[in-house]
Amino acid sequence: MAVPRENWSSRTGFILAAVGSAIGLGNVWRFPYICYQNGGGAFLIPYFFALFTCGFPLLMVEFAMGKRARGGAPQAFQAIRPFMSWAGWLACLCAFIIVTYYCSIMAWSWDYIWYSVKLAWGADADGFFKGQVLNLTSGPGVLGGVQVPILIGIVLTWAAILAILWKGIGSVAKVVMLTVPLPVLCLVILAIRGLTLPGAVDGVTYYLQPDFRKLADPRVWLAAYGQILFSLSLGQAVLLAYASYLPKDADIANNAFMTGFANCGFSFFAGFAVFSALGFLAYQVGVPVQDVVKSGPDLAFITYPTIISQLPFWAPFFGAVFFLMLLTLGIDSAFALVEGFATPLKDATGVRHIKVVVWLCIIGLAVGIIYVTRGGYHWLDIVDHYISDYGLVTIALAECVTVGWIFGSGRFRREINEISEIAIGRWWDVCIVVVTPLVLGYILISSLVKGILEPYGGYPAWANWVGGWGMMIVAILIAVFLASRYNRKEVG
Ligand code: PFF
C-alpha cells in the first residue's frame, strides 16, 4: 500500500530548488537596504560572520534533519524527539501564512508588468500605487472592497503554484531550471543598465562605503542574523521538506555551502543593480542619494517605477524586465512554501500529494482575499512583521536545541560527515550549541520586549493583537494540536 517515496532525479534539481526558495523578493528589496543602513561595505563583516555561524550550520541541520527522517518539518523533529514535533508544525503554519501574503505581492508584480507597457504610473508612482492600485484605506479597521486587478493576480499566482506542484518534486526540479536562471538574467540586464546611467557611481558608493564604527553597535550584528535567516528560508519547513526527497547517500555539507553562497552572492550583486538605479534617480532629481533610498514594497512599486520613467530609452522594456524578475524570484519561493506544508501533511495523513496541494491552494487563495482588499496592505505589513520577527527565530532556535542539545551536536556532525564531500569540524558544534542559540535567544527576547512595549508600526493595539500576537498564539495552539494528533502515526 505504501507508495515509494519520490527522490530528486538529480543533485542540480535539489540545489536549484533550495536556491530558488532562498533567492526571493528579500534579496532585491531587503538586503541592499539593510546593508546600506548598517554600515555599507562594513556590514559584509557581520553578514559573513552570520552566514558562517548561523547560515551554513542551520542549512546543514535542515538538510540533514529532513533527509534522515524522510519527512517534512514535523517528522524531522519527531525523528529526534517526538515531543519537539510541534516546532515542525509551527514551521509549516508559518510557511503557509507567509505564502498567503507573498502571493499578493506577486499579484502586484503581474499587474505591474502590464502597467509597464504604458508606464501607467505617469509622473506620480506613489499616488498610483497607493491610490489606484491598492486604493488603500485609512487603516486596518477599514477593509473596503476587493481590488479586482490584484484578485486576478493572486488567482493567476495560485494557479501557477498548483500547476507546478501538480506532479510533485519531479515538476519542481524542471521548473526551477527556468525560474532560477531567469531572474539572474533579468538582474544582469538591470545591473548593466543601472551601472551605465549617470549618477550610478554615487549610488554604488553609498551602498558600499564602509562605516566601521557601526560594527560596535549590536543591532548591526542582529540585523545580519535576521537577514541570513530570512534570506536562506531557514526555519520555515521548506528546506526540510525538500531535503526529505534526497536519496540516502546525498551530500549535505557541500550542498549547504553551494546554496548559501549562491543566495548571498545574488544579494550582493542585487545591491549594484538597485543602488546604481537609486544613484541615477538622485542625480535626475538633484538630491543626495540617501533621500531616495527605500526598501520593501516602496522600493519595488514606487521608487523603481519612478526610475523607469526617467530612463532615456526602452523604459517599458526595462520596467517589464524588472517586474518579470520579481515574479520569477517570487514564484519558486511561493511554491516552496506550499510544498513545505504539503509534504508533512501528506506524510502524516497518508492523503495523496495532489489532493493535499489542491486543498492548500484553495485555502491559501481564500485566506489571501484579505490581502487584496483595500485595507489588505496594512494586514500584510502586520502579519509579515510578526512572522519574520518571532516565527522563524523561534523555529531556528528549536532546531539548535533539538540537534545541538537534545540529539548531541557531535553525533549529528558525524552523521553529516559520513555522507558529505566536505568534512565539517568542531566549529560547527560551537555554532549550533552556543553561538547561534545565544544570538537567536537574544534577538527573540529583545524583539518580544520591544513588541510588548510598543504596538508595531503605529497600528492600533487591537490590530496588532489580531494580526500579530493572536495569530501567533493560534498558530502555536494548532501546531500543538497537530503534533498530538499525528505523533502516534509512523513516519512515512
Ligand atoms: N528567502 C525569501 C527571500 O529572501 O525573499 C523569502 C522566503 C521564501 C522566506 C521562502 C521563507 C521561505 F520559506
Coordinates of C-alpha atoms and ligand atoms in Angstrom, one line a residue:
M1 CA 0.0 0.0 0.0
A2 CA 2.9 2.3 0.8
V3 CA 3.9 4.3 -2.3
P4 CA 7.7 4.5 -2.6
R5 CA 9.0 8.0 -1.7
E6 CA 10.0 10.1 -4.7
N7 CA 13.6 11.2 -4.9
W8 CA 15.2 14.2 -6.7
S9 CA 16.3 12.9 -10.0
S10 CA 19.5 15.0 -10.0
R11 CA 21.6 16.9 -7.5
T12 CA 21.2 20.0 -9.6
G13 CA 17.4 19.8 -9.2
F14 CA 17.7 19.8 -5.4
I15 CA 20.2 22.6 -5.2
L16 CA 18.3 24.8 -7.7
A17 CA 15.1 24.2 -5.8
A18 CA 16.8 25.2 -2.5
V19 CA 18.5 28.2 -4.1
G20 CA 15.1 29.1 -5.7
S21 CA 13.4 29.1 -2.4
A22 CA 16.2 31.2 -0.8
I23 CA 16.5 33.8 -3.6
G24 CA 13.4 35.8 -3.4
L25 CA 12.0 39.2 -3.1
G26 CA 14.1 39.8 0.0
N27 CA 17.3 39.6 -1.9
V28 CA 16.4 42.6 -4.0
W29 CA 14.5 44.8 -1.7
R30 CA 15.8 43.8 1.8
F31 CA 19.5 43.1 1.5
P32 CA 20.8 46.2 -0.2
Y33 CA 18.8 48.4 2.1
I34 CA 19.9 46.6 5.3
C35 CA 23.5 46.6 4.1
Y36 CA 23.4 50.4 3.4
Q37 CA 21.7 51.1 6.7
N38 CA 24.1 49.0 8.8
G39 CA 27.5 50.3 7.7
G40 CA 27.6 49.7 4.0
G41 CA 30.7 47.7 3.0
A42 CA 31.5 47.2 6.7
F43 CA 28.2 45.3 7.1
L44 CA 29.7 42.5 5.0
I45 CA 31.7 41.5 8.0
P46 CA 28.8 40.7 10.4
Y47 CA 26.9 39.4 7.4
F48 CA 29.5 36.8 6.5
F49 CA 30.0 36.1 10.2
A50 CA 26.3 35.3 10.4
L51 CA 26.5 33.3 7.3
F52 CA 29.2 31.1 8.7
T53 CA 28.0 30.8 12.3
C54 CA 24.2 30.5 11.6
G55 CA 23.5 30.2 7.8
F56 CA 25.7 27.3 6.9
P57 CA 25.3 25.4 10.1
L58 CA 21.5 25.6 10.0
L59 CA 21.4 24.8 6.3
M60 CA 23.2 21.6 7.2
V61 CA 20.9 20.9 10.1
E62 CA 17.8 21.4 7.9
F63 CA 19.2 19.3 5.0
A64 CA 20.3 16.5 7.3
M65 CA 17.2 16.5 9.5
G66 CA 14.8 16.3 6.5
K67 CA 16.9 13.7 4.8
R68 CA 17.4 11.3 7.8
A69 CA 13.7 11.5 8.7
R70 CA 12.5 11.2 5.1
G71 CA 9.7 13.5 6.1
G72 CA 8.9 17.2 6.4
A73 CA 9.5 19.5 9.3
P74 CA 7.3 17.8 12.0
Q75 CA 8.6 14.3 11.1
A76 CA 12.1 15.6 11.1
F77 CA 11.7 16.9 14.7
Q78 CA 9.8 13.8 15.7
A79 CA 12.5 11.5 14.5
I80 CA 14.8 13.2 17.0
R81 CA 12.4 13.8 19.9
P82 CA 8.6 13.3 19.3
F83 CA 8.0 15.9 21.9
M84 CA 9.5 18.6 19.6
S85 CA 7.3 17.9 16.6
W86 CA 5.1 21.0 17.5
A87 CA 8.1 23.2 16.3
G88 CA 7.9 21.4 12.9
W89 CA 4.2 22.0 12.6
L90 CA 4.6 25.6 13.6
A91 CA 7.2 26.0 10.9
C92 CA 4.6 24.6 8.4
L93 CA 2.0 27.0 9.5
C94 CA 4.3 30.0 9.4
A95 CA 5.3 29.0 5.9
F96 CA 1.7 28.8 4.9
I97 CA 0.8 32.2 6.5
I98 CA 3.8 33.7 4.6
V99 CA 2.7 32.3 1.2
T100 CA -0.8 33.8 1.6
Y101 CA 0.6 37.3 1.6
Y102 CA 3.6 36.6 -0.6
C103 CA 1.2 35.8 -3.4
S104 CA -0.4 39.2 -3.2
I105 CA 3.0 40.8 -3.7
M106 CA 3.4 38.6 -6.7
A107 CA -0.1 39.7 -7.8
W108 CA 1.1 43.3 -7.8
S109 CA 4.0 42.2 -10.0
W110 CA 1.7 40.6 -12.5
D111 CA -0.2 43.8 -12.7
Y112 CA 2.9 46.0 -13.0
I113 CA 4.2 44.0 -15.9
W114 CA 1.1 45.2 -17.6
Y115 CA 1.3 48.7 -16.3
S116 CA 4.9 48.9 -17.5
V117 CA 3.8 48.7 -21.1
K118 CA 2.3 52.1 -20.9
L119 CA 4.2 53.4 -17.9
A120 CA 0.8 53.7 -16.4
W121 CA 2.0 55.3 -13.2
G122 CA 2.8 58.5 -15.0
A123 CA 4.6 61.2 -13.0
D124 CA 3.3 60.1 -9.6
A125 CA 4.3 56.5 -8.9
D126 CA 3.4 56.9 -5.2
G127 CA -0.1 58.1 -5.8
F128 CA -0.6 55.5 -8.5
F129 CA 0.5 52.6 -6.2
K130 CA -1.3 53.6 -3.0
G131 CA -4.2 55.3 -4.8
Q132 CA -5.1 53.4 -7.9
V133 CA -3.5 50.0 -7.4
L134 CA -4.1 49.4 -3.7
N135 CA -6.8 52.1 -3.2
L136 CA -5.5 52.0 0.4
T137 CA -7.9 52.6 3.2
S138 CA -7.0 54.7 6.3
G139 CA -6.2 51.8 8.5
P140 CA -6.6 48.0 9.1
G141 CA -10.0 48.6 10.6
V142 CA -11.5 49.5 7.2
L143 CA -11.2 46.7 4.7
G144 CA -13.1 48.2 1.8
G145 CA -13.9 46.2 -1.3
V146 CA -11.7 43.8 -3.2
Q147 CA -9.3 45.3 -5.8
V148 CA -10.2 43.3 -8.9
P149 CA -6.8 43.5 -10.8
I150 CA -5.0 42.2 -7.7
L151 CA -7.5 39.5 -7.2
I152 CA -6.8 38.4 -10.8
G153 CA -3.1 38.4 -10.0
I154 CA -3.5 36.1 -6.9
V155 CA -5.7 33.7 -8.9
L156 CA -3.0 33.5 -11.5
T157 CA -0.3 33.0 -8.9
W158 CA -2.2 30.2 -7.1
A159 CA -3.0 28.6 -10.5
A160 CA 0.7 28.7 -11.3
I161 CA 1.6 27.1 -7.9
L162 CA -1.0 24.4 -8.4
A163 CA 0.3 23.6 -11.9
I164 CA 3.9 23.5 -10.7
L165 CA 3.3 21.3 -7.7
W166 CA 0.8 19.0 -9.6
K167 CA 3.4 16.3 -10.3
G168 CA 5.3 16.8 -7.1
I169 CA 9.0 17.1 -6.7
G170 CA 9.6 15.9 -10.3
S171 CA 7.9 19.0 -11.8
V172 CA 9.6 21.3 -9.2
A173 CA 13.0 20.1 -10.4
K174 CA 12.1 21.0 -14.0
V175 CA 10.5 24.4 -13.3
V176 CA 13.5 25.6 -11.2
M177 CA 15.7 25.2 -14.3
L178 CA 13.9 28.2 -15.6
T179 CA 12.8 30.2 -12.5
V180 CA 16.3 30.3 -11.0
P181 CA 18.4 31.5 -14.0
L182 CA 15.7 33.8 -15.4
P183 CA 15.7 36.4 -12.6
V184 CA 19.5 36.2 -12.6
L185 CA 19.5 37.1 -16.3
C186 CA 17.0 39.9 -15.6
L187 CA 19.2 41.2 -12.8
V188 CA 22.3 41.2 -15.1
I189 CA 20.3 43.3 -17.6
L190 CA 19.2 45.7 -15.0
A191 CA 22.6 46.0 -13.4
I192 CA 24.2 46.8 -16.8
R193 CA 21.6 49.3 -17.5
G194 CA 21.9 50.8 -14.0
L195 CA 25.7 51.0 -13.9
T196 CA 25.8 52.8 -17.2
L197 CA 23.5 55.6 -16.1
P198 CA 24.7 59.0 -14.8
G199 CA 24.9 59.1 -11.0
A200 CA 25.4 55.3 -10.8
V201 CA 28.8 55.6 -9.1
D202 CA 27.4 57.8 -6.4
G203 CA 24.7 55.2 -5.7
V204 CA 27.1 52.3 -5.5
T205 CA 29.4 54.4 -3.3
Y206 CA 26.6 54.9 -0.9
Y207 CA 25.8 51.2 -0.9
L208 CA 29.2 50.1 -0.1
Q209 CA 31.1 52.9 1.6
P210 CA 32.3 51.2 4.8
D211 CA 31.4 52.8 8.1
F212 CA 33.4 50.6 10.6
R213 CA 32.0 52.5 13.6
K214 CA 28.7 50.7 13.1
L215 CA 30.4 47.4 13.9
A216 CA 30.3 48.4 17.6
D217 CA 26.5 48.5 17.5
P218 CA 25.0 45.2 18.5
R219 CA 21.9 45.9 16.4
V220 CA 24.0 45.7 13.3
W221 CA 25.0 42.1 14.2
L222 CA 21.4 41.2 14.9
A223 CA 20.3 42.7 11.6
A224 CA 22.9 40.4 9.9
Y225 CA 21.5 37.3 11.7
G226 CA 17.9 38.3 10.9
Q227 CA 18.7 38.8 7.2
I228 CA 20.6 35.5 7.0
L229 CA 17.7 33.5 8.4
F230 CA 15.0 35.2 6.3
S231 CA 17.1 35.1 3.1
L232 CA 18.1 31.5 3.3
S233 CA 14.5 30.5 4.0
L234 CA 15.6 28.9 7.3
G235 CA 13.1 28.0 10.0
Q236 CA 10.2 27.6 7.6
A237 CA 9.7 23.9 6.8
V238 CA 10.7 24.5 3.2
L239 CA 14.2 23.1 3.2
L240 CA 13.3 20.2 5.5
A241 CA 10.6 19.2 3.0
Y242 CA 12.9 19.4 0.0
A243 CA 15.6 17.5 1.8
S244 CA 13.2 14.7 2.7
Y245 CA 13.3 13.7 -1.0
L246 CA 17.1 13.4 -1.1
P247 CA 18.5 9.9 -1.8
K248 CA 20.1 8.2 1.1
D249 CA 23.7 8.9 0.2
A250 CA 23.2 12.5 -0.8
D251 CA 25.8 15.1 0.3
I252 CA 24.9 17.6 2.9
A253 CA 27.7 20.0 3.7
N254 CA 28.7 20.9 0.2
N255 CA 25.1 21.3 -0.9
A256 CA 24.7 23.7 2.0
F257 CA 27.7 25.7 1.0
M258 CA 26.6 26.0 -2.6
T259 CA 23.1 27.1 -1.6
G260 CA 24.4 29.7 0.9
F261 CA 27.0 31.2 -1.4
A262 CA 24.6 31.3 -4.4
N263 CA 22.0 33.2 -2.3
C264 CA 24.3 35.6 -0.7
G265 CA 26.2 36.3 -4.0
F266 CA 22.9 37.1 -5.6
S267 CA 22.0 39.5 -2.8
F268 CA 25.3 41.3 -3.0
F269 CA 25.0 41.6 -6.8
A270 CA 21.4 42.9 -6.5
G271 CA 22.8 45.8 -4.5
F272 CA 24.7 47.0 -7.5
A273 CA 21.5 47.0 -9.7
V274 CA 19.4 48.7 -7.0
F275 CA 21.9 51.3 -5.8
S276 CA 23.1 52.3 -9.3
A277 CA 19.5 53.0 -10.2
L278 CA 19.0 54.9 -7.0
G279 CA 22.1 57.0 -7.8
F280 CA 20.6 57.8 -11.1
L281 CA 17.3 58.9 -9.6
A282 CA 19.1 61.1 -7.1
Y283 CA 21.1 62.6 -10.0
Q284 CA 18.0 63.3 -12.0
V285 CA 16.1 64.9 -9.1
G286 CA 19.2 66.7 -7.8
V287 CA 19.1 65.4 -4.3
P288 CA 21.5 63.3 -2.2
V289 CA 21.3 59.5 -2.6
Q290 CA 20.0 59.0 1.0
D291 CA 16.9 61.0 0.1
V292 CA 15.7 58.4 -2.4
V293 CA 16.7 55.2 -0.6
K294 CA 13.7 53.0 0.2
S295 CA 13.2 49.3 1.0
G296 CA 10.4 46.8 0.7
P297 CA 7.3 47.3 -1.5
D298 CA 8.0 51.1 -1.6
L299 CA 11.3 50.4 -3.4
A300 CA 9.8 48.0 -5.9
F301 CA 6.5 49.6 -6.6
I302 CA 7.2 53.3 -6.1
T303 CA 10.8 54.2 -6.4
Y304 CA 11.7 51.7 -9.2
P305 CA 8.8 52.8 -11.4
T306 CA 9.9 56.4 -10.9
I307 CA 13.3 55.4 -12.1
I308 CA 11.9 53.5 -15.0
S309 CA 10.0 56.6 -16.2
Q310 CA 13.2 58.6 -16.2
L311 CA 15.2 56.1 -18.4
P312 CA 16.3 57.7 -21.7
F313 CA 15.2 54.8 -23.9
W314 CA 13.3 51.5 -23.8
A315 CA 11.7 52.4 -20.5
P316 CA 8.7 49.9 -20.8
F317 CA 11.2 47.1 -21.6
F318 CA 13.2 47.7 -18.5
G319 CA 10.1 48.0 -16.5
A320 CA 8.8 44.7 -17.7
V321 CA 12.2 43.1 -17.1
F322 CA 12.2 44.3 -13.5
F323 CA 8.7 43.1 -12.7
L324 CA 9.3 39.8 -14.5
M325 CA 12.3 39.4 -12.3
L326 CA 10.2 39.9 -9.2
L327 CA 7.7 37.4 -10.4
T328 CA 10.2 34.7 -11.2
L329 CA 12.1 35.5 -8.0
G330 CA 8.9 35.0 -6.1
I331 CA 7.3 32.0 -7.7
D332 CA 9.9 29.4 -6.6
S333 CA 9.8 30.8 -3.1
A334 CA 6.0 30.7 -3.1
F335 CA 5.6 27.1 -4.3
A336 CA 8.4 26.0 -1.9
L337 CA 6.4 27.5 1.0
V338 CA 3.3 25.4 -0.1
E339 CA 5.4 22.3 -0.5
G340 CA 6.8 22.9 3.0
F341 CA 3.3 22.2 4.3
A342 CA 2.1 19.7 1.7
T343 CA 5.0 17.2 2.3
P344 CA 4.4 16.7 6.0
L345 CA 0.6 16.8 5.7
K346 CA 0.8 14.1 3.1
D347 CA 3.3 12.1 5.2
A348 CA 1.2 12.4 8.3
T349 CA -2.2 11.7 6.9
G350 CA -1.4 9.4 4.0
V351 CA -3.6 11.5 1.7
R352 CA -2.3 11.8 -1.8
H353 CA 0.1 14.6 -2.5
I354 CA -2.0 16.2 -5.2
K355 CA -5.1 16.2 -3.1
V356 CA -3.2 18.0 -0.3
V357 CA -1.8 20.5 -2.7
V358 CA -5.3 21.3 -4.2
W359 CA -6.7 21.9 -0.8
L360 CA -3.8 24.0 0.3
C361 CA -4.1 26.1 -2.8
I362 CA -7.9 26.6 -2.3
I363 CA -7.5 27.6 1.3
G364 CA -4.4 29.8 0.5
L365 CA -6.4 31.6 -2.1
A366 CA -9.4 32.1 0.2
V367 CA -7.2 33.4 3.0
G368 CA -5.3 35.6 0.6
I369 CA -8.5 37.5 -0.3
I370 CA -8.0 39.6 2.8
Y371 CA -4.8 41.0 1.3
V372 CA -6.4 42.0 -1.9
T373 CA -9.0 44.2 -0.1
R374 CA -8.3 47.9 0.0
G375 CA -7.1 47.5 3.7
G376 CA -5.1 44.4 2.9
Y377 CA -1.8 46.2 2.7
H378 CA -2.0 47.1 6.4
W379 CA -2.6 43.5 7.3
L380 CA 0.2 42.3 5.1
D381 CA 2.6 44.6 6.9
I382 CA 1.5 43.5 10.4
V383 CA 1.5 39.7 9.7
D384 CA 4.8 39.9 7.9
H385 CA 6.4 41.7 10.8
Y386 CA 5.3 39.1 13.4
I387 CA 6.1 36.1 11.3
S388 CA 9.6 37.3 10.4
D389 CA 10.5 38.7 13.9
Y390 CA 9.2 35.9 16.0
G391 CA 8.1 32.8 14.0
L392 CA 11.3 32.0 12.2
V393 CA 13.6 32.9 15.0
T394 CA 11.6 30.6 17.4
I395 CA 11.8 27.7 15.0
A396 CA 15.5 28.1 14.2
L397 CA 16.2 28.2 17.9
A398 CA 14.2 25.0 18.4
E399 CA 16.3 23.4 15.7
C400 CA 19.5 24.3 17.5
V401 CA 18.2 23.0 20.8
T402 CA 16.9 19.8 19.3
V403 CA 20.0 19.0 17.3
G404 CA 22.7 20.6 19.4
W405 CA 21.4 19.9 22.9
I406 CA 19.0 17.0 22.7
F407 CA 20.4 14.9 20.0
G408 CA 24.0 15.9 20.5
S409 CA 26.0 18.0 18.1
G410 CA 29.0 15.6 17.9
R411 CA 26.7 12.7 16.9
F412 CA 24.8 14.8 14.4
R413 CA 28.0 16.1 12.8
R414 CA 29.4 12.6 12.5
E415 CA 26.2 11.6 10.6
I416 CA 26.7 14.6 8.3
N417 CA 30.3 13.8 7.7
E418 CA 29.7 10.2 6.8
I419 CA 27.8 11.2 3.7
S420 CA 29.3 14.6 2.9
E421 CA 32.0 15.5 0.4
I422 CA 33.5 18.1 2.8
A423 CA 34.1 17.1 6.4
I424 CA 32.9 19.7 8.9
G425 CA 34.9 20.3 12.0
R426 CA 34.1 21.2 15.6
W427 CA 33.5 24.8 14.8
W428 CA 30.1 23.6 13.6
D429 CA 29.3 22.2 17.1
V430 CA 30.3 25.6 18.7
C431 CA 27.9 27.4 16.3
I432 CA 24.9 25.1 16.8
V433 CA 25.3 24.6 20.6
V434 CA 26.5 28.1 21.7
V435 CA 26.8 31.0 19.2
T436 CA 23.6 30.7 17.2
P437 CA 21.2 29.8 20.1
L438 CA 22.7 32.7 22.1
V439 CA 22.2 35.2 19.3
L440 CA 18.8 33.9 18.4
G441 CA 17.7 33.8 22.0
Y442 CA 18.8 37.4 22.4
I443 CA 17.0 38.5 19.3
L444 CA 13.8 36.8 20.4
I445 CA 13.8 38.3 23.8
S446 CA 14.7 41.8 22.7
S447 CA 12.0 41.8 20.0
L448 CA 9.5 40.4 22.5
V449 CA 10.2 43.2 25.0
K450 CA 10.1 45.8 22.2
G451 CA 6.9 44.4 20.8
I452 CA 5.1 44.3 24.1
L453 CA 6.1 47.9 25.0
E454 CA 5.0 49.5 21.7
P455 CA 2.5 48.2 19.2
Y456 CA 4.1 47.6 15.8
G457 CA 4.1 50.2 13.0
G458 CA 1.8 52.7 14.8
Y459 CA -1.2 50.4 14.1
P460 CA -3.9 50.2 16.9
A461 CA -3.3 47.7 19.6
W462 CA -6.3 45.5 18.6
A463 CA -4.9 45.1 15.0
N464 CA -1.5 44.0 16.5
W465 CA -3.4 41.5 18.6
V466 CA -5.4 40.1 15.7
G467 CA -2.7 40.0 13.0
G468 CA 0.3 39.5 15.3
W469 CA 0.1 38.1 18.8
G470 CA -3.3 36.4 18.3
M471 CA -2.3 34.9 15.0
M472 CA 1.0 33.5 16.6
I473 CA -0.9 32.1 19.6
V474 CA -3.5 30.4 17.4
A475 CA -0.7 29.0 15.2
I476 CA 1.1 27.6 18.2
L477 CA -2.1 26.0 19.5
I478 CA -2.8 24.4 16.1
A479 CA 0.8 23.2 15.9
V480 CA 0.5 21.6 19.4
F481 CA -2.8 20.0 18.3
L482 CA -1.4 18.6 15.1
A483 CA 1.7 17.3 17.0
S484 CA -0.5 15.4 19.5
R485 CA -2.8 14.2 16.7
Y486 CA -0.2 12.8 14.3
N487 CA 2.8 11.9 16.5
R488 CA 1.3 8.4 17.0
K489 CA 1.5 7.6 13.3
E490 CA 4.5 6.1 11.8
V491 CA 6.8 8.4 9.8
G492 CA 6.3 7.6 6.1
Ligands
PFF1 N1 14.0 33.7 1.2 C1 13.0 34.5 0.5 C2 13.5 35.9 0.3 O1 14.6 36.2 0.7 O2 12.8 36.7 -0.3 C3 11.7 34.6 1.3 C4 11.3 33.3 1.8 C5 11.0 32.3 0.9 C6 11.2 33.1 3.1 C7 10.6 31.1 1.3 C8 10.9 31.9 3.5 C9 10.6 30.9 2.6 F1 10.3 29.7 3.1

